[in-house]
Amino acid sequence: MQRCILIGAGDCNVQKIETKPEDFVIAVDGGYDTCRKYDIVPDLIVGDFDSAQESDMPQIAEIAKIAPDHVVVLPTEKDDTDMLAAIRIGLLEGCQEFRIYGGMGGRLEHTLANLQCLIYLKQCSAVGYLMDDKTTAFVMQNETVWFKPEAKGFLSLFSLGEKASGVTIRNLKYEMQDGEITNSFPIGISNEFIGKRSSVTVEQGMLAVILSEKE
């Protein structure tokens, strides 16, 4: 499964962004500055560059001049966010797993837009993760997800539709059997791993799964 590593302009406090030689790495708009900080050379730079650092623009322009197929300049007024446009490119490249760094923090609406991008990926039969130093978010739909015994911290579940039904939570601090999670009652927040192989099942509906470290 080819991975696409997307690096956005939001907060990025991880110690290291793990990449493999076969990964398809995209700097999304101001995420090019983050790539430079982590000594990552992206395969592609995508954006309208409204969030790019002014000091980065001469280098981006030089890359576009030398290797024009490595830079995709998007219009400022468009329907897709820069991140969604980059995801569409990654899908066309055959990627099925997407890891988004710099996609959380900053303006709340950008974080929510990137969460919606995870839903889009799920609908495209791909998997996406929003990642930062202490939090990972992904989307599950009509499936079971397993967690290793060594998993630690909090697990929170939020319904991304009116309700998610047939929710079963096994071997976490708070368990549930064939329950329901709605979008108006945050019953799924702040569950905890307890050192056992655990799982979450949703039979009908879509859940946002947020894993976070304890402070």
mmCIF file of C-alpha atoms in Angstrom:
data_model
loop_
_atom_site.group_PDB
_atom_site.id
_atom_site.type_symbol
_atom_site.label_atom_id
_atom_site.label_comp_id
_atom_site.label_asym_id
_atom_site.label_seq_id
_atom_site.Cartn_x
_atom_site.Cartn_y
_atom_site.Cartn_z
ATOM 1 C CA MET A 1 0.000 0.000 0.000
ATOM 2 C CA GLN A 2 1.698 3.200 -1.155
ATOM 3 C CA ARG A 3 1.647 6.013 1.381
ATOM 4 C CA CYS A 4 1.142 9.685 0.770
ATOM 5 C CA ILE A 5 2.689 12.008 3.339
ATOM 6 C CA LEU A 6 0.951 15.391 3.317
ATOM 7 C CA ILE A 7 2.586 18.252 5.202
ATOM 8 C CA GLY A 8 0.330 21.239 5.804
ATOM 9 C CA ALA A 9 0.751 24.709 7.240
ATOM 10 C CA GLY A 10 -0.808 24.010 10.667
ATOM 11 C CA ASP A 11 0.960 23.243 13.925
ATOM 12 C CA CYS A 12 3.553 20.487 13.577
ATOM 13 C CA ASN A 13 5.340 19.614 16.814
ATOM 14 C CA VAL A 14 6.383 16.025 16.156
ATOM 15 C CA GLN A 15 10.020 15.178 16.828
ATOM 16 C CA LYS A 16 10.347 13.599 13.405
ATOM 17 C CA ILE A 17 8.183 13.077 10.339
ATOM 18 C CA GLU A 18 8.785 9.486 9.322
ATOM 19 C CA THR A 19 9.120 9.029 5.568
ATOM 20 C CA LYS A 20 10.219 6.109 3.425
ATOM 21 C CA PRO A 21 11.912 6.342 0.004
ATOM 22 C CA GLU A 22 8.781 4.955 -1.667
ATOM 23 C CA ASP A 23 6.430 7.476 0.007
ATOM 24 C CA PHE A 24 4.840 10.204 -2.097
ATOM 25 C CA VAL A 25 5.494 13.399 -0.117
ATOM 26 C CA ILE A 26 3.448 16.534 -0.798
ATOM 27 C CA ALA A 27 4.111 19.938 0.749
ATOM 28 C CA VAL A 28 0.719 21.642 0.959
ATOM 29 C CA ASP A 29 0.996 25.421 0.638
ATOM 30 C CA GLY A 30 2.760 26.789 3.760
ATOM 31 C CA GLY A 31 3.737 23.222 4.604
ATOM 32 C CA TYR A 32 6.801 23.759 2.431
ATOM 33 C CA ASP A 33 8.316 25.730 5.315
ATOM 34 C CA THR A 34 7.686 22.762 7.627
ATOM 35 C CA CYS A 35 9.403 20.471 5.120
ATOM 36 C CA ARG A 36 12.462 22.682 5.268
ATOM 37 C CA LYS A 37 12.485 22.598 9.072
ATOM 38 C CA TYR A 38 12.433 18.780 9.026
ATOM 39 C CA ASP A 39 14.931 18.494 6.145
ATOM 40 C CA ILE A 40 12.359 16.846 3.908
ATOM 41 C CA VAL A 41 12.472 17.281 0.140
ATOM 42 C CA PRO A 42 8.872 16.920 -1.091
ATOM 43 C CA ASP A 43 8.030 15.157 -4.341
ATOM 44 C CA LEU A 44 5.393 17.800 -5.037
ATOM 45 C CA ILE A 45 4.436 21.267 -3.798
ATOM 46 C CA VAL A 46 0.729 22.126 -4.041
ATOM 47 C CA GLY A 47 -1.157 25.263 -3.065
ATOM 48 C CA ASP A 48 -2.331 28.765 -3.810
ATOM 49 C CA PHE A 49 0.470 29.861 -1.456
ATOM 50 C CA ASP A 50 -1.601 32.255 0.621
ATOM 51 C CA SER A 51 -0.134 30.684 3.781
ATOM 52 C CA ALA A 52 3.410 30.214 2.456
ATOM 53 C CA GLN A 53 6.263 32.099 4.070
ATOM 54 C CA GLU A 54 7.345 35.018 1.924
ATOM 55 C CA SER A 55 10.949 33.895 2.363
ATOM 56 C CA ASP A 56 10.071 30.505 0.809
ATOM 57 C CA MET A 57 8.516 31.896 -2.371
ATOM 58 C CA PRO A 58 11.780 32.524 -4.299
ATOM 59 C CA GLN A 59 12.826 28.906 -3.717
ATOM 60 C CA ILE A 60 9.382 27.583 -4.732
ATOM 61 C CA ALA A 61 9.530 29.756 -7.861
ATOM 62 C CA GLU A 62 12.994 28.377 -8.676
ATOM 63 C CA ILE A 63 11.749 24.790 -8.286
ATOM 64 C CA ALA A 64 8.791 25.587 -10.558
ATOM 65 C CA LYS A 65 11.217 26.974 -13.148
ATOM 66 C CA ILE A 66 13.648 24.045 -13.058
ATOM 67 C CA ALA A 67 11.097 21.247 -12.534
ATOM 68 C CA PRO A 68 7.622 22.597 -13.363
ATOM 69 C CA ASP A 69 5.976 19.219 -12.793
ATOM 70 C CA HIS A 70 7.013 19.410 -9.104
ATOM 71 C CA VAL A 71 4.858 22.468 -8.352
ATOM 72 C CA VAL A 72 1.082 22.746 -8.734
ATOM 73 C CA VAL A 73 -0.192 26.313 -8.361
ATOM 74 C CA LEU A 74 -3.872 26.442 -7.403
ATOM 75 C CA PRO A 75 -6.224 29.404 -7.836
ATOM 76 C CA THR A 76 -7.009 31.364 -4.690
ATOM 77 C CA GLU A 77 -10.758 31.146 -5.304
ATOM 78 C CA LYS A 78 -11.776 27.492 -5.592
ATOM 79 C CA ASP A 79 -14.033 24.858 -4.028
ATOM 80 C CA ASP A 80 -11.319 22.447 -2.850
ATOM 81 C CA THR A 81 -9.062 23.353 0.032
ATOM 82 C CA ASP A 82 -5.372 23.062 -0.761
ATOM 83 C CA MET A 83 -5.274 19.878 1.352
ATOM 84 C CA LEU A 84 -8.175 18.268 -0.494
ATOM 85 C CA ALA A 85 -6.604 19.162 -3.843
ATOM 86 C CA ALA A 86 -3.369 17.498 -2.699
ATOM 87 C CA ILE A 87 -5.299 14.420 -1.555
ATOM 88 C CA ARG A 88 -6.942 14.102 -4.976
ATOM 89 C CA ILE A 89 -3.482 14.118 -6.549
ATOM 90 C CA GLY A 90 -2.288 11.457 -4.107
ATOM 91 C CA LEU A 91 -5.251 9.255 -5.007
ATOM 92 C CA LEU A 92 -4.497 9.646 -8.709
ATOM 93 C CA GLU A 93 -0.947 8.511 -7.943
ATOM 94 C CA GLY A 94 -2.387 5.290 -6.504
ATOM 95 C CA CYS A 95 -1.839 6.057 -2.824
ATOM 96 C CA GLN A 96 -4.167 4.330 -0.368
ATOM 97 C CA GLU A 97 -2.789 5.478 2.989
ATOM 98 C CA PHE A 98 -2.509 9.180 3.780
ATOM 99 C CA ARG A 99 -0.735 10.713 6.771
ATOM 100 C CA ILE A 100 -1.408 14.399 7.304
ATOM 101 C CA TYR A 101 1.036 16.448 9.383
ATOM 102 C CA GLY A 102 0.439 20.116 10.098
ATOM 103 C CA GLY A 103 -3.291 19.567 9.705
ATOM 104 C CA MET A 104 -4.385 20.458 13.237
ATOM 105 C CA GLY A 105 -4.013 23.498 15.442
ATOM 106 C CA GLY A 106 -4.286 27.098 14.368
ATOM 107 C CA ARG A 107 -7.703 28.007 13.002
ATOM 108 C CA LEU A 108 -10.411 25.570 14.101
ATOM 109 C CA GLU A 109 -12.090 25.622 10.695
ATOM 110 C CA HIS A 110 -8.918 24.289 9.073
ATOM 111 C CA THR A 111 -8.803 21.379 11.514
ATOM 112 C CA LEU A 112 -12.460 20.583 10.813
ATOM 113 C CA ALA A 113 -11.864 20.823 7.068
ATOM 114 C CA ASN A 114 -9.031 18.318 7.383
ATOM 115 C CA LEU A 115 -11.251 16.001 9.409
ATOM 116 C CA GLN A 116 -13.713 16.151 6.517
ATOM 117 C CA CYS A 117 -10.815 15.198 4.241
ATOM 118 C CA LEU A 118 -10.495 11.985 6.265
ATOM 119 C CA ILE A 119 -14.161 11.283 5.558
ATOM 120 C CA TYR A 120 -13.526 11.865 1.849
ATOM 121 C CA LEU A 121 -10.645 9.397 1.933
ATOM 122 C CA LYS A 122 -12.818 6.786 3.642
ATOM 123 C CA GLN A 123 -15.413 7.245 0.911
ATOM 124 C CA CYS A 124 -12.648 6.668 -1.655
ATOM 125 C CA SER A 125 -11.723 3.340 0.025
ATOM 126 C CA ALA A 126 -8.500 4.858 1.350
ATOM 127 C CA VAL A 127 -7.394 5.517 4.923
ATOM 128 C CA GLY A 128 -6.208 8.816 6.348
ATOM 129 C CA TYR A 129 -4.649 9.942 9.608
ATOM 130 C CA LEU A 130 -4.347 13.422 11.080
ATOM 131 C CA MET A 131 -1.183 13.430 13.151
ATOM 132 C CA ASP A 132 0.632 15.692 15.565
ATOM 133 C CA ASP A 133 2.939 15.179 18.539
ATOM 134 C CA LYS A 134 0.278 13.901 20.966
ATOM 135 C CA THR A 135 -2.816 13.201 18.879
ATOM 136 C CA THR A 136 -3.811 10.930 15.992
ATOM 137 C CA ALA A 137 -7.258 11.049 14.396
ATOM 138 C CA PHE A 138 -8.852 8.765 11.823
ATOM 139 C CA VAL A 139 -12.303 7.741 10.616
ATOM 140 C CA MET A 140 -13.949 4.333 10.822
ATOM 141 C CA GLN A 141 -17.129 3.184 9.099
ATOM 142 C CA ASN A 142 -19.019 -0.120 9.394
ATOM 143 C CA GLU A 143 -15.929 -1.951 10.626
ATOM 144 C CA THR A 144 -13.870 -3.156 13.583
ATOM 145 C CA VAL A 145 -10.529 -1.598 14.537
ATOM 146 C CA TRP A 146 -8.123 -3.406 16.879
ATOM 147 C CA PHE A 147 -5.544 -1.864 19.207
ATOM 148 C CA LYS A 148 -2.437 -3.542 20.592
ATOM 149 C CA PRO A 149 -2.076 -4.259 24.350
ATOM 150 C CA GLU A 150 0.725 -1.681 24.581
ATOM 151 C CA ALA A 151 -1.562 1.147 23.423
ATOM 152 C CA LYS A 152 -1.694 3.934 26.008
ATOM 153 C CA GLY A 153 -3.574 7.147 26.628
ATOM 154 C CA PHE A 154 -7.099 8.184 25.702
ATOM 155 C CA LEU A 155 -9.450 7.036 22.973
ATOM 156 C CA SER A 156 -12.439 9.206 22.059
ATOM 157 C CA LEU A 157 -15.260 8.454 19.630
ATOM 158 C CA PHE A 158 -17.539 10.994 17.945
ATOM 159 C CA SER A 159 -20.373 10.280 15.541
ATOM 160 C CA LEU A 160 -19.884 11.983 12.190
ATOM 161 C CA GLY A 161 -23.514 11.510 11.245
ATOM 162 C CA GLU A 162 -26.715 11.829 13.222
ATOM 163 C CA LYS A 163 -25.892 8.533 14.929
ATOM 164 C CA ALA A 164 -23.619 5.504 14.789
ATOM 165 C CA SER A 165 -25.253 2.255 15.881
ATOM 166 C CA GLY A 166 -24.057 -1.204 16.818
ATOM 167 C CA VAL A 167 -21.085 0.285 18.646
ATOM 168 C CA THR A 168 -19.156 -2.244 20.720
ATOM 169 C CA ILE A 169 -16.099 -1.274 22.771
ATOM 170 C CA ARG A 170 -14.046 -4.141 24.202
ATOM 171 C CA ASN A 171 -11.230 -4.173 26.763
ATOM 172 C CA LEU A 172 -11.068 -0.445 27.408
ATOM 173 C CA LYS A 173 -11.835 1.227 30.728
ATOM 174 C CA TYR A 174 -15.416 1.910 29.632
ATOM 175 C CA GLU A 175 -16.996 -0.831 27.560
ATOM 176 C CA MET A 176 -20.116 -0.780 25.401
ATOM 177 C CA GLN A 177 -22.122 -3.560 23.819
ATOM 178 C CA ASP A 178 -24.220 -2.867 20.720
ATOM 179 C CA GLY A 179 -24.697 0.753 21.777
ATOM 180 C CA GLU A 180 -25.350 4.013 19.987
ATOM 181 C CA ILE A 181 -23.311 7.195 19.741
ATOM 182 C CA THR A 182 -25.059 10.330 18.508
ATOM 183 C CA ASN A 183 -23.726 13.676 17.324
ATOM 184 C CA SER A 184 -25.441 15.542 20.172
ATOM 185 C CA PHE A 185 -24.152 13.635 23.229
ATOM 186 C CA PRO A 186 -20.371 13.176 23.685
ATOM 187 C CA ILE A 187 -20.573 9.850 25.510
ATOM 188 C CA GLY A 188 -17.532 8.513 23.661
ATOM 189 C CA ILE A 189 -14.996 11.003 25.004
ATOM 190 C CA SER A 190 -11.880 10.128 27.023
ATOM 191 C CA ASN A 191 -12.007 6.361 27.222
ATOM 192 C CA GLU A 192 -8.719 4.771 28.331
ATOM 193 C CA PHE A 193 -6.512 1.869 27.312
ATOM 194 C CA ILE A 194 -5.895 -0.630 30.115
ATOM 195 C CA GLY A 195 -3.090 -2.826 28.778
ATOM 196 C CA LYS A 196 -5.249 -5.329 26.909
ATOM 197 C CA ARG A 197 -5.806 -6.003 23.221
ATOM 198 C CA SER A 198 -8.881 -3.896 22.606
ATOM 199 C CA SER A 199 -11.270 -3.089 19.810
ATOM 200 C CA VAL A 200 -13.988 -0.748 18.634
ATOM 201 C CA THR A 201 -16.760 -1.897 16.302
ATOM 202 C CA VAL A 202 -19.362 0.203 14.530
ATOM 203 C CA GLU A 203 -21.937 -1.748 12.533
ATOM 204 C CA GLN A 204 -23.726 1.197 10.960
ATOM 205 C CA GLY A 205 -22.389 4.719 10.716
ATOM 206 C CA MET A 206 -19.174 6.672 10.819
ATOM 207 C CA LEU A 207 -17.029 7.549 13.823
ATOM 208 C CA ALA A 208 -14.125 9.924 14.295
ATOM 209 C CA VAL A 209 -11.519 8.153 16.415
ATOM 210 C CA ILE A 210 -9.128 10.397 18.322
ATOM 211 C CA LEU A 211 -6.145 8.923 20.153
ATOM 212 C CA SER A 212 -4.349 11.244 22.553
ATOM 213 C CA GLU A 213 -1.557 10.917 25.062
ATOM 214 C CA LYS A 214 -2.068 11.567 28.757
ATOM 215 C CA GLU A 215 -0.474 14.777 29.963
#
